[in-house]
Amino acid sequence: MIPYGRQSIDEADIQAVVEVLRSGWLTTGPGVEEFEKVFARFVEARHAVAVSSGTAALHAAVYALGIGPGDEVIVPTMTFAATANCVVFQGGTPIFADVDPETLLIDPDRIEDLITPRTRAIIAVDYAGQPCDYEALEGIARRRGLHLVDDACHALGAAYRGRSVGSLAGLNCFSFHPVKHITTGEGGMITTDDPELARRMRIFRNHGITTDHRERQIHGAWFYEMTDLGYNYRLTDFQCALGLRQLEKLSGWNTRRREVAKKYDAAFRDLPSVAPLAVTPEVLHAYHLYVIRLQGVDRDGVFQALRATGIGVNVHYIPVHLHPFYRRRFGTGPGLCPVAEEAFGRILSLPMYPGMTDEDVETVIAAVDRAVHG
Ligand SMILES: *Cc1c(COP(=O)(O)O)cnc(C)c1O
């Protein structure tokens, strides 16, 4: 079976984790700060806050912006549910935006119509690993006084007009789940240039507890206060040790992802029923996913045929506004985002991970060729 995504772990990664386990400092130790510092530098942001998942990263971002009941946040519907769920966690309302048919990225032209006096933020998703049109998004955010968040869970190592993903929005969220670019098992990170937002998110990931140094001096070292409702969203030191090692290998891995994409692109140029997503010239793509749109052939038939031959294709995603929870709670449903709904019936994610050999890629290409002609 060739899966659609897979982590790469080597002996040195394992050793780094074991070392921390032997050190006795399992959590909230020096490894967390080091991973944060190196990560922030890597994405060219001032601050990085490590958390226990990409979902926790999104939740912390929405919290830090003070979004709550009555507030609306615009999110693309072509994404993983967590992008919208984080708004609901804090009592806000996600407003689903349709996507561009060629890239499946949030369509800036459709955002203005969704803005109301209650709108507080836009969460952009760099779907498949391609950064959104940040020039347009920044323009809208600035003109309309909205916060801009990047759900960058697909795009670690990508860039837009030479600027790193992680530095493109006020808050930028990453996931370290095993199918993502680097892994810590479960894990996440938020990057920002704003020290106050970083401070709030550090408190949020630790139950809402502050330890003010001056207060500690007055009351003794035992003193702490819970100033707001937070969660235990901490990442452990041994996970951070793994993340740090993984980050060293990211650039090489992304180079390989781009090579695989290039081979797919070349092979599908001659297959009229297979249309890869469009890539705009402004971006350096991180290829978390390689998504094709099928034309004139039945997607589910192709899916079944590929799965039957051991090719782990997948569908990313069922548009979030079609999920039963959102239909029930917010009254969303078919017709709300027609472009995403139409694309959803035709998309397929092909295997894409740095450990793929040339032979694996050839196997996938041959199987797709057979399946669409089958
Ligand atoms: C993976 C992912 C998340 C959630 O990350 P977890 O670490 O699994 O919680 C959120 N948004 C997008 C777009 C993702 O791909």
mmCIF file of C-alpha atoms and ligand atoms in Angstrom:
data_model
loop_
_atom_site.group_PDB
_atom_site.id
_atom_site.type_symbol
_atom_site.label_atom_id
_atom_site.label_comp_id
_atom_site.label_asym_id
_atom_site.label_seq_id
_atom_site.Cartn_x
_atom_site.Cartn_y
_atom_site.Cartn_z
ATOM 1 C CA MET A 1 0.000 0.000 0.000
ATOM 2 C CA ILE A 2 1.307 3.466 -0.929
ATOM 3 C CA PRO A 3 -0.430 5.825 1.560
ATOM 4 C CA TYR A 4 -1.393 9.417 0.714
ATOM 5 C CA GLY A 5 0.988 10.722 3.372
ATOM 6 C CA ARG A 6 3.545 9.292 5.764
ATOM 7 C CA GLN A 7 6.068 10.557 8.320
ATOM 8 C CA SER A 8 9.840 10.087 8.025
ATOM 9 C CA ILE A 9 11.552 9.102 11.286
ATOM 10 C CA ASP A 10 15.220 8.124 11.443
ATOM 11 C CA GLU A 11 17.509 6.707 14.162
ATOM 12 C CA ALA A 12 18.752 10.201 15.124
ATOM 13 C CA ASP A 13 15.141 11.308 15.729
ATOM 14 C CA ILE A 14 14.603 8.336 18.017
ATOM 15 C CA GLN A 15 17.860 9.042 19.867
ATOM 16 C CA ALA A 16 16.865 12.694 20.404
ATOM 17 C CA VAL A 17 13.580 11.610 22.015
ATOM 18 C CA VAL A 18 15.243 8.940 24.154
ATOM 19 C CA GLU A 19 17.787 11.460 25.406
ATOM 20 C CA VAL A 20 15.031 13.722 26.714
ATOM 21 C CA LEU A 21 13.249 10.754 28.317
ATOM 22 C CA ARG A 22 16.493 9.934 30.173
ATOM 23 C CA SER A 23 17.042 13.567 31.198
ATOM 24 C CA GLY A 24 14.045 13.498 33.533
ATOM 25 C CA TRP A 25 12.571 16.740 32.177
ATOM 26 C CA LEU A 26 9.527 15.519 30.261
ATOM 27 C CA THR A 27 7.442 18.675 29.940
ATOM 28 C CA THR A 28 7.609 22.486 30.310
ATOM 29 C CA GLY A 29 11.400 22.302 30.183
ATOM 30 C CA PRO A 30 14.138 23.886 28.055
ATOM 31 C CA GLY A 31 13.291 21.804 24.957
ATOM 32 C CA VAL A 32 10.020 23.668 24.422
ATOM 33 C CA GLU A 33 11.677 27.078 24.382
ATOM 34 C CA GLU A 34 14.416 25.875 22.057
ATOM 35 C CA PHE A 35 11.948 24.402 19.543
ATOM 36 C CA GLU A 36 9.928 27.631 19.656
ATOM 37 C CA LYS A 37 13.004 29.788 19.084
ATOM 38 C CA VAL A 38 14.311 27.752 16.151
ATOM 39 C CA PHE A 39 10.827 27.452 14.614
ATOM 40 C CA ALA A 40 10.209 31.218 14.835
ATOM 41 C CA ARG A 41 13.534 31.895 13.151
ATOM 42 C CA PHE A 42 12.762 29.328 10.440
ATOM 43 C CA VAL A 43 9.457 30.951 9.427
ATOM 44 C CA GLU A 44 10.816 34.492 9.960
ATOM 45 C CA ALA A 45 8.445 35.418 12.785
ATOM 46 C CA ARG A 46 9.331 37.025 16.144
ATOM 47 C CA HIS A 47 7.445 34.619 18.412
ATOM 48 C CA ALA A 48 6.391 30.976 18.290
ATOM 49 C CA VAL A 49 4.140 29.286 20.847
ATOM 50 C CA ALA A 50 4.152 25.474 20.951
ATOM 51 C CA VAL A 51 0.862 23.686 21.675
ATOM 52 C CA SER A 52 -0.463 20.134 21.692
ATOM 53 C CA SER A 53 -2.057 20.091 18.195
ATOM 54 C CA GLY A 54 -2.918 22.156 15.161
ATOM 55 C CA THR A 55 -6.446 22.375 16.512
ATOM 56 C CA ALA A 56 -5.112 23.787 19.808
ATOM 57 C CA ALA A 57 -3.079 26.287 17.740
ATOM 58 C CA LEU A 58 -6.229 27.503 15.965
ATOM 59 C CA HIS A 59 -8.159 27.613 19.251
ATOM 60 C CA ALA A 60 -5.384 29.664 20.904
ATOM 61 C CA ALA A 61 -5.352 32.074 17.939
ATOM 62 C CA VAL A 62 -9.111 32.669 18.091
ATOM 63 C CA TYR A 63 -8.866 33.098 21.875
ATOM 64 C CA ALA A 64 -5.949 35.549 21.645
ATOM 65 C CA LEU A 65 -7.957 37.755 19.263
ATOM 66 C CA GLY A 66 -10.760 37.913 21.836
ATOM 67 C CA ILE A 67 -13.342 36.386 19.511
ATOM 68 C CA GLY A 68 -16.515 35.353 21.326
ATOM 69 C CA PRO A 69 -20.310 35.102 21.172
ATOM 70 C CA GLY A 70 -21.829 37.341 18.503
ATOM 71 C CA ASP A 71 -18.590 37.549 16.525
ATOM 72 C CA GLU A 72 -18.284 36.231 12.979
ATOM 73 C CA VAL A 73 -15.160 34.806 11.392
ATOM 74 C CA ILE A 74 -14.863 34.140 7.662
ATOM 75 C CA VAL A 75 -13.374 30.727 6.820
ATOM 76 C CA PRO A 76 -13.074 28.845 3.533
ATOM 77 C CA THR A 77 -15.348 25.807 3.348
ATOM 78 C CA MET A 78 -12.716 23.685 1.560
ATOM 79 C CA THR A 79 -10.708 22.768 4.664
ATOM 80 C CA PHE A 80 -10.451 20.411 7.611
ATOM 81 C CA ALA A 81 -13.290 20.996 10.096
ATOM 82 C CA ALA A 82 -10.925 22.309 12.819
ATOM 83 C CA THR A 83 -10.512 25.609 10.893
ATOM 84 C CA ALA A 84 -14.175 26.391 11.592
ATOM 85 C CA ASN A 85 -14.499 24.461 14.871
ATOM 86 C CA CYS A 86 -12.018 26.772 16.629
ATOM 87 C CA VAL A 87 -14.423 29.689 16.116
ATOM 88 C CA VAL A 88 -17.288 27.645 17.572
ATOM 89 C CA PHE A 89 -15.137 26.635 20.600
ATOM 90 C CA GLN A 90 -15.083 30.309 21.634
ATOM 91 C CA GLY A 91 -18.791 30.867 20.929
ATOM 92 C CA GLY A 92 -18.312 32.640 17.591
ATOM 93 C CA THR A 93 -19.964 31.965 14.234
ATOM 94 C CA PRO A 94 -17.978 30.723 11.230
ATOM 95 C CA ILE A 95 -19.107 32.251 7.938
ATOM 96 C CA PHE A 96 -18.222 29.977 5.048
ATOM 97 C CA ALA A 97 -16.544 31.478 1.984
ATOM 98 C CA ASP A 98 -16.417 29.784 -1.386
ATOM 99 C CA VAL A 99 -13.134 29.038 -3.122
ATOM 100 C CA ASP A 100 -11.450 29.690 -6.444
ATOM 101 C CA PRO A 101 -12.262 26.804 -8.839
ATOM 102 C CA GLU A 102 -8.675 26.506 -10.123
ATOM 103 C CA THR A 103 -6.738 26.595 -6.809
ATOM 104 C CA LEU A 104 -9.487 25.766 -4.249
ATOM 105 C CA LEU A 105 -8.067 28.627 -2.135
ATOM 106 C CA ILE A 106 -10.390 31.141 -0.463
ATOM 107 C CA ASP A 107 -11.575 33.531 -3.179
ATOM 108 C CA PRO A 108 -10.826 37.120 -2.091
ATOM 109 C CA ASP A 109 -13.535 38.416 -4.452
ATOM 110 C CA ARG A 110 -16.190 36.590 -2.436
ATOM 111 C CA ILE A 111 -15.079 37.827 0.981
ATOM 112 C CA GLU A 112 -16.326 41.445 0.883
ATOM 113 C CA ASP A 113 -19.951 40.323 0.426
ATOM 114 C CA LEU A 114 -19.705 38.201 3.594
ATOM 115 C CA ILE A 115 -18.461 41.017 5.836
ATOM 116 C CA THR A 116 -21.001 42.372 8.348
ATOM 117 C CA PRO A 117 -20.639 44.687 11.377
ATOM 118 C CA ARG A 118 -20.046 41.496 13.416
ATOM 119 C CA THR A 119 -17.116 40.218 11.329
ATOM 120 C CA ARG A 120 -13.875 40.169 13.327
ATOM 121 C CA ALA A 121 -11.432 38.027 11.381
ATOM 122 C CA ILE A 122 -10.619 36.008 8.277
ATOM 123 C CA ILE A 123 -8.941 32.604 8.621
ATOM 124 C CA ALA A 124 -7.162 31.776 5.363
ATOM 125 C CA VAL A 125 -6.144 28.175 4.634
ATOM 126 C CA ASP A 126 -3.120 27.508 2.423
ATOM 127 C CA TYR A 127 -4.918 24.526 0.935
ATOM 128 C CA ALA A 128 -2.689 21.656 -0.262
ATOM 129 C CA GLY A 129 0.390 23.740 0.613
ATOM 130 C CA GLN A 130 -0.159 26.709 -1.702
ATOM 131 C CA PRO A 131 -0.247 30.113 0.042
ATOM 132 C CA CYS A 132 -3.401 32.164 -0.560
ATOM 133 C CA ASP A 133 -3.454 35.563 -2.263
ATOM 134 C CA TYR A 134 -2.140 37.455 0.791
ATOM 135 C CA GLU A 135 -1.838 40.753 -1.042
ATOM 136 C CA ALA A 136 -5.604 40.720 -1.614
ATOM 137 C CA LEU A 137 -6.378 39.322 1.847
ATOM 138 C CA GLU A 138 -4.192 41.901 3.635
ATOM 139 C CA GLY A 139 -5.883 44.652 1.629
ATOM 140 C CA ILE A 140 -9.358 43.506 2.686
ATOM 141 C CA ALA A 141 -8.294 43.020 6.325
ATOM 142 C CA ARG A 142 -6.712 46.474 6.511
ATOM 143 C CA ARG A 143 -9.597 48.279 4.772
ATOM 144 C CA ARG A 144 -12.285 46.550 6.846
ATOM 145 C CA GLY A 145 -10.419 46.444 10.180
ATOM 146 C CA LEU A 146 -10.296 42.644 10.428
ATOM 147 C CA HIS A 147 -7.702 40.276 11.870
ATOM 148 C CA LEU A 148 -6.041 37.887 9.457
ATOM 149 C CA VAL A 149 -5.142 34.354 10.596
ATOM 150 C CA ASP A 150 -3.338 31.791 8.468
ATOM 151 C CA ASP A 151 -4.291 28.164 9.005
ATOM 152 C CA ALA A 152 -0.898 27.103 7.660
ATOM 153 C CA CYS A 153 -1.281 23.435 8.612
ATOM 154 C CA HIS A 154 -0.660 22.450 4.958
ATOM 155 C CA ALA A 155 2.088 24.913 4.217
ATOM 156 C CA LEU A 156 5.172 24.696 6.453
ATOM 157 C CA GLY A 157 8.107 25.704 4.258
ATOM 158 C CA ALA A 158 5.979 27.453 1.622
ATOM 159 C CA ALA A 159 6.380 31.106 0.655
ATOM 160 C CA TYR A 160 4.383 33.897 -0.995
ATOM 161 C CA ARG A 161 6.317 36.513 -3.013
ATOM 162 C CA GLY A 162 9.464 35.513 -1.149
ATOM 163 C CA ARG A 163 7.849 35.830 2.310
ATOM 164 C CA SER A 164 7.729 32.694 4.479
ATOM 165 C CA VAL A 165 4.463 31.106 5.487
ATOM 166 C CA GLY A 166 4.392 31.740 9.234
ATOM 167 C CA SER A 167 5.038 35.450 8.759
ATOM 168 C CA LEU A 168 2.192 36.272 6.351
ATOM 169 C CA ALA A 169 -0.697 36.829 8.796
ATOM 170 C CA GLY A 170 -1.029 38.297 12.285
ATOM 171 C CA LEU A 171 -1.317 34.746 13.637
ATOM 172 C CA ASN A 172 -0.160 31.624 11.787
ATOM 173 C CA CYS A 173 -1.094 28.078 12.878
ATOM 174 C CA PHE A 174 0.765 24.827 12.194
ATOM 175 C CA SER A 175 0.129 21.122 12.869
ATOM 176 C CA PHE A 176 2.699 18.400 13.561
ATOM 177 C CA HIS A 177 0.390 15.441 12.961
ATOM 178 C CA PRO A 178 2.245 12.567 11.202
ATOM 179 C CA VAL A 179 0.765 13.353 7.763
ATOM 180 C CA LYS A 180 1.991 16.974 7.912
ATOM 181 C CA HIS A 181 5.452 18.259 6.892
ATOM 182 C CA ILE A 182 7.142 17.555 10.211
ATOM 183 C CA THR A 183 5.769 15.555 13.118
ATOM 184 C CA THR A 184 5.847 15.432 16.902
ATOM 185 C CA GLY A 185 3.179 12.685 17.016
ATOM 186 C CA GLU A 186 0.557 15.275 17.880
ATOM 187 C CA GLY A 187 1.569 18.910 18.140
ATOM 188 C CA GLY A 188 1.143 22.428 16.862
ATOM 189 C CA MET A 189 2.605 25.928 16.793
ATOM 190 C CA ILE A 190 1.392 29.505 16.424
ATOM 191 C CA THR A 191 3.724 32.205 15.121
ATOM 192 C CA THR A 192 3.265 35.957 15.436
ATOM 193 C CA ASP A 193 5.236 39.209 15.545
ATOM 194 C CA ASP A 194 2.946 40.541 18.311
ATOM 195 C CA PRO A 195 4.398 39.974 21.823
ATOM 196 C CA GLU A 196 1.029 40.586 23.525
ATOM 197 C CA LEU A 197 -0.758 37.913 21.435
ATOM 198 C CA ALA A 198 2.119 35.497 22.154
ATOM 199 C CA ARG A 199 1.828 36.212 25.900
ATOM 200 C CA ARG A 200 -1.934 35.550 25.871
ATOM 201 C CA MET A 201 -1.505 32.246 24.035
ATOM 202 C CA ARG A 202 1.178 31.073 26.509
ATOM 203 C CA ILE A 203 -1.274 31.666 29.351
ATOM 204 C CA PHE A 204 -4.113 30.011 27.403
ATOM 205 C CA ARG A 205 -2.154 26.795 26.819
ATOM 206 C CA ASN A 206 -1.454 26.581 30.567
ATOM 207 C CA HIS A 207 -4.985 26.650 32.092
ATOM 208 C CA GLY A 208 -5.136 30.446 31.940
ATOM 209 C CA ILE A 209 -2.550 30.638 34.705
ATOM 210 C CA THR A 210 -0.064 33.498 35.093
ATOM 211 C CA THR A 211 2.968 33.637 37.325
ATOM 212 C CA ASP A 212 3.801 37.285 37.689
ATOM 213 C CA HIS A 213 7.411 37.697 38.853
ATOM 214 C CA ARG A 214 6.651 40.721 41.038
ATOM 215 C CA GLU A 215 3.728 38.973 42.718
ATOM 216 C CA ARG A 216 5.929 35.932 43.283
ATOM 217 C CA GLN A 217 8.481 38.109 45.029
ATOM 218 C CA ILE A 218 5.819 39.526 47.319
ATOM 219 C CA HIS A 219 3.949 36.276 48.039
ATOM 220 C CA GLY A 220 6.691 33.667 47.670
ATOM 221 C CA ALA A 221 7.529 31.233 44.902
ATOM 222 C CA TRP A 222 4.254 29.308 45.264
ATOM 223 C CA PHE A 223 2.164 32.153 43.941
ATOM 224 C CA TYR A 224 0.122 31.883 40.771
ATOM 225 C CA GLU A 225 -3.243 33.116 39.596
ATOM 226 C CA MET A 226 -5.715 31.839 37.040
ATOM 227 C CA THR A 227 -6.661 35.029 35.222
ATOM 228 C CA ASP A 228 -8.774 33.525 32.452
ATOM 229 C CA LEU A 229 -10.207 30.166 31.371
ATOM 230 C CA GLY A 230 -7.492 28.191 29.585
ATOM 231 C CA TYR A 231 -6.695 24.593 28.722
ATOM 232 C CA ASN A 232 -3.847 22.139 29.066
ATOM 233 C CA TYR A 233 -2.568 22.520 25.519
ATOM 234 C CA ARG A 234 1.128 22.045 26.360
ATOM 235 C CA LEU A 235 3.595 20.193 24.138
ATOM 236 C CA THR A 236 6.097 17.919 25.917
ATOM 237 C CA ASP A 237 9.895 18.290 25.839
ATOM 238 C CA PHE A 238 10.411 14.948 24.123
ATOM 239 C CA GLN A 239 7.955 15.930 21.391
ATOM 240 C CA CYS A 240 9.830 19.217 20.948
ATOM 241 C CA ALA A 241 13.125 17.315 20.650
ATOM 242 C CA LEU A 242 11.573 15.313 17.808
ATOM 243 C CA GLY A 243 10.173 18.470 16.192
ATOM 244 C CA LEU A 244 13.535 20.194 16.336
ATOM 245 C CA ARG A 245 15.260 17.270 14.595
ATOM 246 C CA GLN A 246 12.484 17.055 12.011
ATOM 247 C CA LEU A 247 12.699 20.773 11.249
ATOM 248 C CA GLU A 248 16.379 20.366 10.259
ATOM 249 C CA LYS A 249 15.268 18.006 7.495
ATOM 250 C CA LEU A 250 12.262 19.990 6.275
ATOM 251 C CA SER A 251 13.885 21.866 3.381
ATOM 252 C CA GLY A 252 15.229 18.657 1.827
ATOM 253 C CA TRP A 253 11.856 16.978 2.292
ATOM 254 C CA ASN A 254 10.022 19.856 0.618
ATOM 255 C CA THR A 255 12.456 19.733 -2.299
ATOM 256 C CA ARG A 256 11.503 16.069 -2.723
ATOM 257 C CA ARG A 257 7.778 16.917 -2.484
ATOM 258 C CA ARG A 258 8.254 19.433 -5.323
ATOM 259 C CA GLU A 259 10.109 16.815 -7.417
ATOM 260 C CA VAL A 260 7.239 14.359 -6.962
ATOM 261 C CA ALA A 261 4.747 17.101 -7.935
ATOM 262 C CA LYS A 262 6.751 17.862 -11.063
ATOM 263 C CA LYS A 263 6.646 14.193 -12.127
ATOM 264 C CA TYR A 264 2.871 14.099 -11.574
ATOM 265 C CA ASP A 265 2.427 17.386 -13.480
ATOM 266 C CA ALA A 266 4.386 16.058 -16.475
ATOM 267 C CA ALA A 267 2.513 12.746 -16.541
ATOM 268 C CA PHE A 268 -0.962 14.317 -16.330
ATOM 269 C CA ARG A 269 -0.302 16.915 -19.027
ATOM 270 C CA ASP A 270 -1.289 14.232 -21.574
ATOM 271 C CA LEU A 271 -4.322 12.982 -19.629
ATOM 272 C CA PRO A 272 -7.315 15.208 -20.452
ATOM 273 C CA SER A 273 -9.479 13.631 -17.728
ATOM 274 C CA VAL A 274 -6.965 14.592 -14.985
ATOM 275 C CA ALA A 275 -6.500 18.266 -14.086
ATOM 276 C CA PRO A 276 -4.053 19.087 -11.281
ATOM 277 C CA LEU A 277 -4.861 22.240 -9.275
ATOM 278 C CA ALA A 278 -3.496 25.493 -10.671
ATOM 279 C CA VAL A 279 -0.356 26.925 -9.029
ATOM 280 C CA THR A 280 0.136 30.690 -9.153
ATOM 281 C CA PRO A 281 3.582 32.100 -10.040
ATOM 282 C CA GLU A 282 3.844 34.094 -6.748
ATOM 283 C CA VAL A 283 4.176 31.002 -4.564
ATOM 284 C CA LEU A 284 6.705 28.454 -3.457
ATOM 285 C CA HIS A 285 4.438 25.434 -2.935
ATOM 286 C CA ALA A 286 4.901 23.067 0.041
ATOM 287 C CA TYR A 287 2.744 20.235 -1.452
ATOM 288 C CA HIS A 288 1.176 18.802 1.671
ATOM 289 C CA LEU A 289 -1.307 17.355 -0.828
ATOM 290 C CA TYR A 290 -1.265 16.711 -4.549
ATOM 291 C CA VAL A 291 -4.881 17.190 -5.604
ATOM 292 C CA ILE A 292 -6.300 16.329 -9.012
ATOM 293 C CA ARG A 293 -9.746 17.166 -10.426
ATOM 294 C CA LEU A 294 -11.287 14.452 -12.565
ATOM 295 C CA GLN A 295 -13.207 15.461 -15.692
ATOM 296 C CA GLY A 296 -15.619 13.191 -17.531
ATOM 297 C CA VAL A 297 -14.884 10.176 -15.307
ATOM 298 C CA ASP A 298 -16.554 9.058 -12.087
ATOM 299 C CA ARG A 299 -14.453 10.085 -9.073
ATOM 300 C CA ASP A 300 -15.738 7.351 -6.780
ATOM 301 C CA GLY A 301 -15.064 4.720 -9.451
ATOM 302 C CA VAL A 302 -11.472 5.959 -9.848
ATOM 303 C CA PHE A 303 -11.110 6.095 -6.042
ATOM 304 C CA GLN A 304 -12.249 2.464 -5.683
ATOM 305 C CA ALA A 305 -10.045 1.252 -8.536
ATOM 306 C CA LEU A 306 -6.944 2.943 -7.062
ATOM 307 C CA ARG A 307 -7.627 1.706 -3.528
ATOM 308 C CA ALA A 308 -8.078 -1.816 -4.927
ATOM 309 C CA THR A 309 -4.537 -1.669 -6.368
ATOM 310 C CA GLY A 310 -2.998 -0.420 -3.108
ATOM 311 C CA ILE A 311 -2.851 3.298 -3.894
ATOM 312 C CA GLY A 312 -3.971 5.188 -0.773
ATOM 313 C CA VAL A 313 -5.869 8.007 -2.437
ATOM 314 C CA ASN A 314 -8.099 10.255 -0.355
ATOM 315 C CA VAL A 315 -10.599 13.115 -0.633
ATOM 316 C CA HIS A 316 -9.693 16.466 0.959
ATOM 317 C CA TYR A 317 -12.272 17.668 1.876
ATOM 318 C CA ILE A 318 -16.007 17.360 2.337
ATOM 319 C CA PRO A 319 -16.855 21.102 2.424
ATOM 320 C CA VAL A 320 -17.247 21.960 6.121
ATOM 321 C CA HIS A 321 -20.656 23.629 5.671
ATOM 322 C CA LEU A 322 -22.060 20.246 4.523
ATOM 323 C CA HIS A 323 -21.217 18.430 7.778
ATOM 324 C CA PRO A 324 -24.306 17.503 9.842
ATOM 325 C CA PHE A 325 -23.079 19.510 12.857
ATOM 326 C CA TYR A 326 -22.883 22.752 10.846
ATOM 327 C CA ARG A 327 -26.198 22.130 9.089
ATOM 328 C CA ARG A 328 -27.887 21.557 12.448
ATOM 329 C CA ARG A 329 -26.208 24.318 14.466
ATOM 330 C CA PHE A 330 -25.855 27.043 11.822
ATOM 331 C CA GLY A 331 -28.387 26.054 9.160
ATOM 332 C CA THR A 332 -25.798 25.682 6.408
ATOM 333 C CA GLY A 333 -26.252 23.256 3.522
ATOM 334 C CA PRO A 334 -26.005 22.624 -0.221
ATOM 335 C CA GLY A 335 -25.986 25.741 -2.402
ATOM 336 C CA LEU A 336 -24.080 27.911 0.075
ATOM 337 C CA CYS A 337 -20.674 27.467 -1.637
ATOM 338 C CA PRO A 338 -21.364 26.086 -5.126
ATOM 339 C CA VAL A 339 -17.771 26.132 -6.398
ATOM 340 C CA ALA A 340 -16.471 24.068 -3.478
ATOM 341 C CA GLU A 341 -19.467 21.720 -3.674
ATOM 342 C CA GLU A 342 -18.886 21.079 -7.372
ATOM 343 C CA ALA A 343 -15.135 20.561 -6.881
ATOM 344 C CA PHE A 344 -15.739 18.212 -3.952
ATOM 345 C CA GLY A 345 -17.385 15.695 -6.303
ATOM 346 C CA ARG A 346 -14.323 15.574 -8.546
ATOM 347 C CA ILE A 347 -11.230 15.851 -6.341
ATOM 348 C CA LEU A 348 -8.768 13.159 -5.361
ATOM 349 C CA SER A 349 -5.542 13.481 -3.306
ATOM 350 C CA LEU A 350 -2.730 11.306 -4.648
ATOM 351 C CA PRO A 351 0.105 9.932 -2.481
ATOM 352 C CA MET A 352 2.559 12.725 -1.604
ATOM 353 C CA TYR A 353 5.357 12.406 0.953
ATOM 354 C CA PRO A 354 9.129 12.826 0.853
ATOM 355 C CA GLY A 355 9.850 9.112 1.355
ATOM 356 C CA MET A 356 8.210 8.253 -2.000
ATOM 357 C CA THR A 357 10.651 6.631 -4.413
ATOM 358 C CA ASP A 358 10.620 7.334 -8.169
ATOM 359 C CA GLU A 359 9.227 3.830 -8.543
ATOM 360 C CA ASP A 360 6.337 4.653 -6.168
ATOM 361 C CA VAL A 361 5.553 7.748 -8.232
ATOM 362 C CA GLU A 362 5.614 5.735 -11.469
ATOM 363 C CA THR A 363 3.333 3.133 -9.875
ATOM 364 C CA VAL A 364 0.805 5.818 -8.924
ATOM 365 C CA ILE A 365 0.933 7.453 -12.371
ATOM 366 C CA ALA A 366 0.406 4.123 -14.157
ATOM 367 C CA ALA A 367 -2.457 3.221 -11.810
ATOM 368 C CA VAL A 368 -4.185 6.599 -12.349
ATOM 369 C CA ASP A 369 -3.780 6.175 -16.107
ATOM 370 C CA ARG A 370 -5.399 2.717 -15.959
ATOM 371 C CA ALA A 371 -8.152 3.843 -13.573
ATOM 372 C CA VAL A 372 -9.307 6.806 -15.686
ATOM 373 C CA HIS A 373 -9.340 4.654 -18.823
ATOM 374 C CA GLY A 374 -10.894 1.697 -17.024
HETATM 375 C C1 LIG B 1 -4.232 19.011 10.187
HETATM 376 C C2 LIG B 1 -5.044 20.234 10.099
HETATM 377 C C3 LIG B 1 -5.590 20.874 11.225
HETATM 378 C C4 LIG B 1 -5.586 20.262 12.597
HETATM 379 O O1 LIG B 1 -4.363 19.846 13.040
HETATM 380 P P1 LIG B 1 -4.285 18.709 14.200
HETATM 381 O O2 LIG B 1 -2.834 18.770 14.582
HETATM 382 O O3 LIG B 1 -4.684 17.420 13.571
HETATM 383 O O4 LIG B 1 -5.181 19.132 15.292
HETATM 384 C C5 LIG B 1 -6.235 22.081 11.050
HETATM 385 N N1 LIG B 1 -6.384 22.638 9.838
HETATM 386 C C6 LIG B 1 -5.906 22.039 8.726
HETATM 387 C C7 LIG B 1 -6.095 22.725 7.407
HETATM 388 C C8 LIG B 1 -5.243 20.823 8.819
HETATM 389 O O5 LIG B 1 -4.807 20.228 7.706
#
